């Protein structure tokens, strides 16, 4: 077995048809429930609207977010699916990565970014953007992230992964890893 790092869209498509494949971290949503076998939860995913602090924008409701000129989010992410399901007509989902979507916000191409909270901290760090230059307007979604296994992966393999995850949670290993990467965020 091996681990391959690839773009989200390629990975998401591949795990739907390639036997014995898995993808993480995947938001477990009702629309995706029957597409995969699930192990987790391994992450909390709080989807929030973010703006630049010097933009002078205040967004407290979905209706206010819909009234913005443009909102960025990565193409085919759960955040994109959420905006589509809620009839947003101002989505700019042309980016294939969170970094590209974040740069659309930084470059003034969009008014807001719809992204999960832990991702914002990482993006600010990766781009040397001061965290206080990005404002969280409001949290709209809460989902949990899982490892999504192809439907053709033997259920015994998926069950073993779930058992191993549960053992890691019981013995404190999971919490140690979580605190190293997501200190201050609620564990799933």
XYZ file of N, CA, C and O in Angstrom:
752
model
N 0.834 -1.181 0.000
C 0.000 0.000 0.000
C 0.882 1.249 0.000
O 2.007 1.224 0.471
N 0.322 2.337 -0.500
C 1.075 3.577 -0.571
C 0.137 4.763 -0.386
O -1.071 4.634 -0.519
N 0.730 5.909 -0.085
C -0.021 7.141 0.049
C 0.366 8.035 -1.116
O 1.546 8.215 -1.406
N -0.631 8.584 -1.780
C -0.391 9.484 -2.897
C -1.058 10.817 -2.587
O -2.245 10.863 -2.255
N -0.306 11.892 -2.702
C -0.856 13.216 -2.498
C -1.228 13.777 -3.867
O -0.405 13.795 -4.783
N -2.462 14.197 -3.989
C -2.959 14.711 -5.267
C -3.988 15.798 -4.989
O -4.371 16.022 -3.843
N -4.447 16.433 -6.031
C -5.474 17.456 -5.879
C -6.799 16.855 -5.431
O -7.086 15.681 -5.669
N -7.603 17.678 -4.776
C -8.864 17.214 -4.213
C -9.768 16.572 -5.263
O -10.270 15.473 -5.052
N -10.001 17.235 -6.363
C -10.944 16.731 -7.355
C -10.499 15.385 -7.897
O -11.315 14.458 -8.016
N -9.218 15.238 -8.200
C -8.711 13.942 -8.675
C -8.892 12.860 -7.619
O -9.334 11.754 -7.917
N -8.537 13.181 -6.392
C -8.644 12.198 -5.315
C -10.091 11.817 -5.047
O -10.423 10.642 -4.883
N -10.962 12.790 -5.026
C -12.381 12.555 -4.757
C -12.998 11.667 -5.835
O -13.780 10.758 -5.537
N -12.638 11.910 -7.072
C -13.140 11.097 -8.186
C -12.551 9.694 -8.130
O -13.269 8.699 -8.288
N -11.255 9.603 -7.899
C -10.572 8.311 -7.892
C -11.116 7.375 -6.836
O -11.354 6.192 -7.102
N -11.338 7.872 -5.627
C -11.781 6.997 -4.543
C -13.204 6.469 -4.787
O -13.613 5.483 -4.189
N -13.918 7.064 -5.709
C -15.257 6.563 -6.027
C -15.228 5.354 -6.956
O -16.220 4.646 -7.069
N -14.096 5.121 -7.637
C -14.058 3.962 -8.539
C -12.870 3.033 -8.336
O -12.907 1.883 -8.763
N -11.803 3.473 -7.706
C -10.622 2.640 -7.553
C -10.748 1.740 -6.333
O -10.897 2.229 -5.209
N -10.696 0.437 -6.522
C -10.792 -0.481 -5.378
C -9.673 -0.233 -4.368
O -8.563 0.175 -4.725
N -9.977 -0.475 -3.118
C -9.006 -0.377 -2.032
C -8.346 0.997 -1.960
O -7.141 1.111 -1.766
N -9.131 2.033 -2.101
C -8.599 3.385 -1.996
C -9.353 4.152 -0.917
O -10.478 3.810 -0.556
N -8.688 5.194 -0.409
C -9.280 6.012 0.644
C -8.853 7.460 0.453
O -7.852 7.741 -0.199
N -9.637 8.362 1.021
C -9.390 9.792 0.917
C -9.652 10.438 2.272
O -10.674 10.162 2.912
N -8.724 11.304 2.703
C -8.970 12.044 3.933
C -8.415 13.435 3.770
O -7.517 13.662 2.974
N -8.985 14.363 4.397
C -10.170 14.369 5.235
C -11.368 14.730 4.357
O -11.323 15.706 3.618
N -12.439 13.967 4.483
C -13.636 14.149 3.676
C -14.811 14.489 4.583
O -15.066 13.762 5.555
N -15.503 15.567 4.273
C -16.691 15.925 5.051
C -17.775 14.886 4.788
O -18.082 14.560 3.640
N -18.331 14.360 5.855
C -19.407 13.370 5.744
C -20.730 14.126 5.735
O -21.209 14.577 6.775
N -21.277 14.279 4.549
C -22.522 15.019 4.373
C -23.597 14.068 3.863
O -23.278 12.998 3.326
N -24.867 14.432 4.004
C -25.936 13.564 3.498
C -25.786 13.239 2.010
O -26.068 12.110 1.586
N -25.298 14.200 1.233
C -25.148 13.982 -0.208
C -24.066 12.944 -0.524
O -24.100 12.299 -1.564
N -23.128 12.787 0.365
C -22.000 11.871 0.145
C -22.149 10.529 0.855
O -21.356 9.621 0.633
N -23.137 10.414 1.716
C -23.256 9.254 2.608
C -23.155 7.910 1.883
O -22.451 7.008 2.324
N -23.856 7.754 0.783
C -23.901 6.470 0.084
C -22.753 6.264 -0.899
O -22.647 5.204 -1.516
N -21.879 7.265 -1.037
C -20.777 7.164 -1.998
C -19.558 6.433 -1.445
O -18.711 5.969 -2.219
N -19.460 6.338 -0.111
C -18.253 5.809 0.509
C -18.587 4.940 1.710
O -19.698 4.946 2.212
N -17.560 4.258 2.202
C -17.564 3.650 3.525
C -16.746 4.619 4.400
O -15.769 5.191 3.936
N -17.150 4.775 5.651
C -16.607 5.853 6.471
C -15.856 5.349 7.699
O -16.313 4.420 8.365
N -14.740 6.007 8.006
C -13.996 5.768 9.245
C -13.801 7.130 9.905
O -13.308 8.073 9.285
N -14.170 7.213 11.161
C -14.010 8.487 11.853
C -15.010 8.639 12.973
O -15.589 7.662 13.426
N -15.185 9.877 13.376
C -14.653 11.097 12.789
C -13.191 11.352 13.168
O -12.739 10.929 14.222
N -12.497 12.069 12.270
C -11.101 12.414 12.509
C -10.879 13.931 12.541
O -9.763 14.373 12.801
N -11.917 14.711 12.247
C -11.752 16.170 12.229
C -13.094 16.855 12.420
O -14.146 16.282 12.132
N -13.021 18.081 12.906
C -14.198 18.950 12.941
C -14.033 19.962 11.816
O -12.936 20.474 11.597
N -15.106 20.221 11.118
C -15.072 21.130 9.974
C -16.152 22.190 10.165
O -17.335 21.930 9.935
N -15.734 23.350 10.598
C -16.665 24.460 10.794
C -16.518 25.410 9.617
O -15.494 26.069 9.488
N -17.541 25.460 8.794
C -17.516 26.322 7.618
C -17.957 27.729 7.983
O -19.059 27.932 8.497
N -17.084 28.692 7.711
C -17.360 30.077 8.071
C -17.051 31.001 6.903
O -16.261 30.670 6.025
N -17.683 32.162 6.943
C -17.412 33.202 5.949
C -16.334 34.118 6.504
O -16.426 34.579 7.653
N -15.322 34.386 5.681
C -14.198 35.242 6.062
C -14.067 36.387 5.080
O -14.297 36.214 3.877
N -13.658 37.548 5.600
C -13.385 38.724 4.762
C -12.062 39.332 5.203
O -11.519 38.980 6.254
N -11.576 40.261 4.417
C -10.391 41.022 4.807
C -10.809 42.060 5.837
O -11.866 42.693 5.707
N -9.991 42.258 6.853
C -10.359 43.184 7.928
C -10.488 44.618 7.430
O -11.300 45.378 7.945
N -9.742 44.995 6.408
C -9.818 46.376 5.918
C -10.877 46.575 4.835
O -10.997 47.661 4.278
N -11.687 45.548 4.566
C -12.713 45.661 3.522
C -13.976 46.368 4.015
O -14.785 46.829 3.206
N -14.157 46.441 5.324
C -15.342 47.106 5.864
C -16.633 46.344 5.621
O -17.712 46.929 5.598
N -16.535 45.031 5.450
C -17.712 44.195 5.174
C -18.161 43.523 6.462
O -17.345 43.016 7.225
N -19.479 43.547 6.692
C -20.076 42.818 7.805
C -21.111 41.859 7.244
O -21.994 42.269 6.489
N -20.978 40.594 7.604
C -21.905 39.563 7.143
C -22.324 38.740 8.362
O -21.489 38.124 9.007
N -23.618 38.771 8.665
C -24.128 38.045 9.822
C -25.134 36.962 9.473
O -25.514 36.181 10.338
N -25.595 36.943 8.215
C -26.615 35.974 7.817
C -26.308 35.435 6.428
O -25.526 36.028 5.670
N -26.966 34.331 6.095
C -26.824 33.788 4.741
C -27.325 34.778 3.696
O -26.730 34.898 2.621
N -28.393 35.466 3.988
C -28.936 36.431 3.021
C -27.935 37.553 2.753
O -27.796 38.000 1.611
N -27.262 38.004 3.782
C -26.229 39.022 3.576
C -25.068 38.464 2.756
O -24.512 39.162 1.910
N -24.711 37.216 2.990
C -23.638 36.585 2.206
C -24.055 36.449 0.739
O -23.246 36.666 -0.164
N -25.307 36.122 0.501
C -25.805 36.002 -0.875
C -25.779 37.347 -1.600
O -25.685 37.386 -2.823
N -25.856 38.441 -0.851
C -25.872 39.778 -1.457
C -24.474 40.288 -1.829
O -24.362 41.288 -2.541
N -23.434 39.609 -1.377
C -22.074 40.017 -1.748
C -21.869 39.796 -3.243
O -22.549 38.978 -3.868
N -20.916 40.508 -3.810
C -20.636 40.347 -5.243
C -20.072 38.974 -5.567
O -20.464 38.354 -6.557
N -19.130 38.488 -4.756
C -18.486 37.210 -5.068
C -17.930 36.561 -3.813
O -17.357 37.229 -2.952
N -18.093 35.230 -3.735
C -17.576 34.422 -2.630
C -16.718 33.315 -3.228
O -17.163 32.601 -4.132
N -15.514 33.158 -2.700
C -14.625 32.088 -3.157
C -14.751 30.872 -2.249
O -14.966 31.008 -1.040
N -14.603 29.719 -2.842
C -14.470 28.456 -2.124
C -13.895 27.459 -3.120
O -14.120 27.597 -4.332
N -13.136 26.489 -2.666
C -12.560 25.544 -3.626
C -13.632 24.735 -4.366
O -14.634 24.321 -3.781
N -13.401 24.521 -5.623
C -14.319 23.782 -6.478
C -14.527 22.362 -5.953
O -13.571 21.674 -5.596
N -15.792 21.964 -5.895
C -16.212 20.614 -5.506
C -15.945 20.248 -4.050
O -16.063 19.092 -3.691
N -15.586 21.204 -3.229
C -15.471 20.945 -1.797
C -16.867 20.910 -1.194
O -17.847 21.372 -1.788
N -16.957 20.399 0.032
C -18.247 20.396 0.719
C -18.767 21.816 0.893
O -19.976 22.055 0.903
N -17.876 22.791 1.017
C -18.298 24.184 1.138
C -18.945 24.664 -0.165
O -19.935 25.401 -0.127
N -18.418 24.228 -1.276
C -19.000 24.547 -2.581
C -20.374 23.901 -2.708
O -21.354 24.548 -3.108
N -20.455 22.628 -2.341
C -21.741 21.917 -2.389
C -22.777 22.611 -1.508
O -23.949 22.721 -1.883
N -22.339 23.093 -0.344
C -23.254 23.771 0.565
C -23.798 25.059 -0.046
O -25.008 25.330 0.016
N -22.923 25.859 -0.631
C -23.374 27.109 -1.243
C -24.336 26.840 -2.394
O -25.356 27.523 -2.538
N -24.039 25.843 -3.207
C -24.941 25.490 -4.313
C -26.306 25.049 -3.789
O -27.344 25.470 -4.309
N -26.309 24.218 -2.753
C -27.571 23.709 -2.190
C -28.402 24.828 -1.571
O -29.623 24.684 -1.446
N -27.751 25.929 -1.200
C -28.463 27.050 -0.590
C -28.668 28.211 -1.555
O -28.868 29.346 -1.140
N -28.622 27.897 -2.844
C -28.976 28.842 -3.914
C -28.125 30.108 -3.965
O -28.631 31.184 -4.271
N -26.828 29.970 -3.693
C -25.925 31.099 -3.861
C -25.648 31.282 -5.351
O -25.295 30.332 -6.041
N -25.798 32.503 -5.833
C -25.522 32.807 -7.225
C -24.229 33.570 -7.413
O -23.886 33.957 -8.530
N -23.499 33.777 -6.332
C -22.290 34.603 -6.375
C -21.026 33.802 -6.066
O -20.041 34.334 -5.572
N -21.049 32.524 -6.379
C -19.927 31.639 -6.053
C -18.844 31.739 -7.122
O -19.122 31.612 -8.314
N -17.632 31.930 -6.664
C -16.472 31.851 -7.544
C -15.710 30.602 -7.088
O -14.918 30.660 -6.154
N -16.008 29.484 -7.724
C -15.382 28.213 -7.345
C -14.455 27.764 -8.461
O -14.531 26.655 -8.962
N -13.592 28.665 -8.863
C -12.682 28.368 -9.951
C -11.356 27.811 -9.449
O -10.529 27.378 -10.245
N -11.161 27.831 -8.148
C -9.896 27.355 -7.593
C -9.989 25.858 -7.311
O -11.049 25.335 -6.980
N -8.854 25.192 -7.439
C -8.804 23.765 -7.173
C -8.158 23.457 -5.828
O -8.030 22.306 -5.451
N -7.782 24.503 -5.108
C -7.169 24.297 -3.798
C -7.605 25.425 -2.869
O -7.980 26.506 -3.323
N -7.518 25.176 -1.575
C -7.840 26.254 -0.635
C -6.885 27.433 -0.770
O -7.292 28.579 -0.593
N -5.643 27.175 -1.110
C -4.676 28.256 -1.277
C -5.085 29.184 -2.415
O -5.019 30.409 -2.284
N -5.533 28.625 -3.529
C -5.988 29.459 -4.644
C -7.199 30.296 -4.243
O -7.276 31.483 -4.570
N -8.144 29.691 -3.527
C -9.332 30.432 -3.080
C -8.942 31.548 -2.106
O -9.466 32.660 -2.181
N -8.020 31.249 -1.213
C -7.537 32.246 -0.253
C -6.877 33.413 -0.987
O -7.109 34.583 -0.654
N -6.087 33.095 -1.994
C -5.436 34.153 -2.771
C -6.455 35.010 -3.521
O -6.220 36.204 -3.716
N -7.576 34.430 -3.926
C -8.628 35.231 -4.548
C -9.138 36.271 -3.567
O -9.425 37.407 -3.951
N -9.257 35.906 -2.301
C -9.669 36.868 -1.276
C -8.576 37.922 -1.074
O -8.854 39.122 -1.099
N -7.343 37.480 -0.910
C -6.240 38.414 -0.666
C -6.051 39.400 -1.810
O -5.712 40.564 -1.589
N -6.279 38.938 -3.040
C -6.088 39.784 -4.219
C -7.301 40.651 -4.548
O -7.295 41.375 -5.539
N -8.352 40.575 -3.742
C -9.533 41.401 -3.960
C -10.431 40.939 -5.085
O -11.307 41.678 -5.535
N -10.254 39.698 -5.547
C -11.098 39.165 -6.614
C -12.491 38.800 -6.105
O -13.431 38.697 -6.895
N -12.603 38.570 -4.796
C -13.875 38.214 -4.172
C -14.041 39.017 -2.883
O -13.063 39.534 -2.332
N -15.270 39.094 -2.407
C -15.554 39.801 -1.160
C -15.332 38.935 0.066
O -15.030 39.438 1.149
N -15.548 37.629 -0.093
C -15.485 36.730 1.055
C -14.995 35.355 0.612
O -15.031 35.011 -0.571
N -14.576 34.605 1.603
C -14.130 33.228 1.409
C -14.946 32.355 2.343
O -15.089 32.672 3.531
N -15.487 31.250 1.828
C -16.204 30.284 2.656
C -15.288 29.084 2.822
O -14.982 28.383 1.867
N -14.807 28.894 4.062
C -13.747 27.923 4.315
C -13.922 27.377 5.727
O -14.523 28.016 6.569
N -13.331 26.216 5.979
C -13.365 25.671 7.330
C -12.321 26.389 8.195
O -11.276 26.819 7.724
N -12.641 26.518 9.478
C -11.857 27.366 10.385
C -10.387 26.979 10.474
O -9.516 27.837 10.423
N -10.081 25.682 10.645
C -8.689 25.272 10.786
C -7.888 25.596 9.527
O -6.696 25.865 9.588
N -8.548 25.592 8.388
C -7.880 25.914 7.137
C -7.407 27.356 7.082
O -6.353 27.646 6.503
N -8.153 28.262 7.667
C -7.769 29.677 7.647
C -6.442 29.895 8.364
O -5.560 30.603 7.880
N -6.300 29.284 9.512
C -5.048 29.447 10.255
C -3.863 28.936 9.440
O -2.817 29.583 9.368
N -4.024 27.782 8.820
C -2.961 27.211 7.988
C -2.666 28.116 6.794
O -1.507 28.337 6.453
N -3.707 28.632 6.144
C -3.513 29.490 4.971
C -2.800 30.787 5.340
O -1.932 31.254 4.595
N -3.158 31.368 6.470
C -2.462 32.586 6.911
C -0.988 32.286 7.140
O -0.114 33.054 6.709
N -0.717 31.172 7.782
C 0.673 30.799 8.039
C 1.415 30.534 6.724
O 2.541 31.004 6.529
N 0.796 29.805 5.812
C 1.448 29.431 4.549
C 1.745 30.632 3.662
O 2.693 30.611 2.878
N 0.941 31.683 3.792
C 1.118 32.865 2.936
C 1.720 34.054 3.687
O 1.813 35.146 3.117
N 2.107 33.842 4.936
C 2.645 34.915 5.780
C 1.669 36.084 5.892
O 2.063 37.247 5.952
N 0.383 35.759 5.920
C -0.669 36.757 6.084
C -0.969 36.907 7.574
O -1.266 35.912 8.236
N -0.880 38.113 8.121
C -1.215 38.273 9.540
C -2.650 37.802 9.806
O -3.575 38.176 9.085
N -2.818 36.971 10.816
C -4.142 36.394 11.107
C -5.176 37.482 11.379
O -6.333 37.331 11.038
N -4.750 38.606 11.950
C -5.703 39.671 12.265
C -6.152 40.459 11.028
O -7.016 41.326 11.126
N -5.591 40.143 9.868
C -6.056 40.799 8.638
C -7.228 40.052 8.007
O -7.805 40.517 7.024
N -7.592 38.917 8.604
C -8.721 38.111 8.130
C -9.758 38.067 9.247
O -9.442 37.748 10.388
N -11.010 38.384 8.914
C -12.081 38.431 9.903
C -13.085 37.309 9.645
O -13.589 37.156 8.525
N -13.347 36.558 10.691
C -14.404 35.549 10.624
C -15.724 36.276 10.822
O -15.966 36.869 11.870
N -16.571 36.241 9.788
C -17.852 36.940 9.871
C -18.877 36.128 10.667
O -19.458 36.629 11.603
N -19.105 34.888 10.256
C -19.960 34.017 11.053
C -19.803 32.575 10.598
O -19.422 32.303 9.470
N -20.066 31.682 11.543
C -19.977 30.247 11.274
C -21.333 29.771 10.773
O -22.357 30.041 11.387
N -21.314 29.049 9.670
C -22.567 28.599 9.081
C -22.758 27.095 9.159
O -23.870 26.620 9.309
N -21.705 26.319 9.027
C -21.866 24.867 8.988
C -20.982 24.193 10.024
O -19.950 24.720 10.434
N -21.410 23.019 10.430
C -20.585 22.151 11.251
C -20.705 20.753 10.664
O -21.797 20.212 10.550
N -19.588 20.226 10.263
C -19.531 18.857 9.759
C -18.357 18.165 10.422
O -17.506 18.812 11.030
N -18.326 16.863 10.283
C -17.180 16.113 10.768
C -16.454 15.510 9.584
O -17.069 15.112 8.594
N -15.133 15.471 9.695
C -14.306 14.899 8.646
C -13.997 13.439 8.941
O -13.781 13.061 10.090
N -13.978 12.660 7.889
C -13.755 11.220 7.976
C -12.731 10.790 6.937
O -12.406 11.543 6.023
N -12.287 9.560 7.070
C -11.575 8.895 5.996
C -12.663 8.218 5.167
O -13.452 7.434 5.698
N -12.714 8.550 3.879
C -13.715 7.972 2.976
C -13.056 6.845 2.180
O -12.089 7.077 1.465
N -13.576 5.646 2.327
C -13.063 4.483 1.606
C -13.975 4.166 0.429
O -15.200 4.335 0.517
N -13.379 3.674 -0.638
C -14.176 3.257 -1.790
C -15.150 2.164 -1.358
O -14.880 1.391 -0.425
N -16.267 2.087 -2.039
C -17.262 1.060 -1.733
C -16.739 -0.337 -2.021
O -17.257 -1.317 -1.479
N -15.709 -0.436 -2.843
C -15.141 -1.750 -3.192
C -14.040 -2.191 -2.236
O -13.502 -3.286 -2.383
N -13.714 -1.372 -1.261
C -12.760 -1.787 -0.230
C -13.466 -2.797 0.663
O -14.613 -2.563 1.082
N -12.832 -3.916 0.958
C -13.481 -4.911 1.825
C -13.911 -4.287 3.157
O -13.151 -3.530 3.774
N -15.116 -4.600 3.583
C -15.627 -4.024 4.833
C -14.746 -4.405 6.012
O -14.636 -3.638 6.971
N -14.088 -5.549 5.952
C -13.198 -5.947 7.047
C -12.035 -4.970 7.188
O -11.575 -4.693 8.306
N -11.553 -4.432 6.087
C -10.473 -3.446 6.122
C -10.972 -2.158 6.768
O -10.316 -1.576 7.636
N -12.147 -1.715 6.358
C -12.729 -0.489 6.907
C -12.983 -0.656 8.406
O -12.679 0.241 9.199
N -13.510 -1.798 8.793
C -13.770 -2.064 10.207
C -12.477 -2.052 11.018
O -12.440 -1.531 12.143
N -11.395 -2.602 10.455
C -10.103 -2.597 11.161
C -9.585 -1.176 11.341
O -9.076 -0.821 12.402
N -9.734 -0.345 10.325
C -9.342 1.060 10.433
C -10.137 1.747 11.554
O -9.576 2.502 12.337
N -11.449 1.500 11.601
C -12.280 2.122 12.630
C -11.857 1.647 14.014
O -11.757 2.444 14.947
N -11.577 0.370 14.150
C -11.128 -0.167 15.441
C -9.797 0.457 15.857
O -9.609 0.809 17.028
N -8.885 0.595 14.906
C -7.586 1.211 15.216
C -7.749 2.674 15.619
O -7.077 3.145 16.546
N -8.639 3.388 14.936
C -8.903 4.782 15.304
C -9.470 4.857 16.722
O -9.045 5.688 17.528
N -10.424 3.992 17.025
C -11.020 3.983 18.366
C -9.964 3.677 19.430
O -9.962 4.291 20.500
N -9.050 2.773 19.119
C -7.974 2.452 20.064
C -7.069 3.665 20.272
O -6.641 3.942 21.409
N -6.786 4.397 19.206
C -5.970 5.609 19.317
C -6.668 6.669 20.168
O -6.020 7.412 20.914
N -7.977 6.743 20.046
C -8.724 7.704 20.861
C -8.727 7.279 22.323
O -8.646 8.117 23.224
N -8.813 5.977 22.563
C -8.826 5.465 23.941
C -7.493 5.655 24.645
O -7.450 6.020 25.820
N -6.384 5.414 23.924
C -5.073 5.469 24.587
C -4.429 6.857 24.561
O -3.330 7.042 25.067
N -5.108 7.849 23.969
C -4.607 9.219 23.979
C -3.746 9.599 22.782
O -3.370 10.761 22.638
N -3.435 8.648 21.921
C -2.600 8.932 20.746
C -3.274 9.949 19.834
O -2.629 10.885 19.353
N -4.558 9.770 19.595
C -5.287 10.680 18.712
C -5.256 12.101 19.259
O -4.983 13.056 18.538
N -5.490 12.250 20.554
C -5.478 13.579 21.165
C -4.093 14.228 21.051
O -3.988 15.426 20.779
N -3.043 13.457 21.234
C -1.684 13.989 21.098
C -1.449 14.525 19.693
O -0.916 15.629 19.515
N -1.850 13.758 18.698
C -1.696 14.188 17.303
C -2.559 15.414 17.043
O -2.110 16.388 16.434
N -3.798 15.379 17.504
C -4.727 16.492 17.291
C -4.161 17.789 17.883
O -4.166 18.835 17.225
N -3.696 17.732 19.101
C -3.186 18.940 19.761
C -1.948 19.480 19.064
O -1.727 20.697 19.040
N -1.152 18.599 18.475
C 0.041 19.063 17.760
C -0.336 19.883 16.537
O 0.282 20.886 16.225
N -1.372 19.463 15.832
C -1.740 20.113 14.572
C -2.873 21.115 14.709
O -2.958 22.061 13.926
N -3.776 20.898 15.656
C -4.971 21.735 15.750
C -5.199 22.237 17.175
O -6.339 22.310 17.630
N -4.152 22.588 17.858
C -4.257 23.048 19.229
C -5.253 24.191 19.340
O -5.205 25.156 18.565
N -6.182 24.052 20.270
C -7.196 25.081 20.476
C -8.506 24.786 19.758
O -9.515 25.415 20.037
N -8.496 23.828 18.838
C -9.723 23.435 18.147
C -10.335 22.224 18.845
O -9.616 21.372 19.346
N -11.659 22.189 18.845
C -12.347 21.066 19.482
C -12.073 19.774 18.708
O -12.124 19.748 17.483
N -11.791 18.726 19.458
C -11.594 17.417 18.833
C -12.945 16.823 18.454
O -13.949 17.091 19.106
N -12.949 16.008 17.407
C -14.204 15.333 17.050
C -14.577 14.267 18.075
O -13.742 13.782 18.792
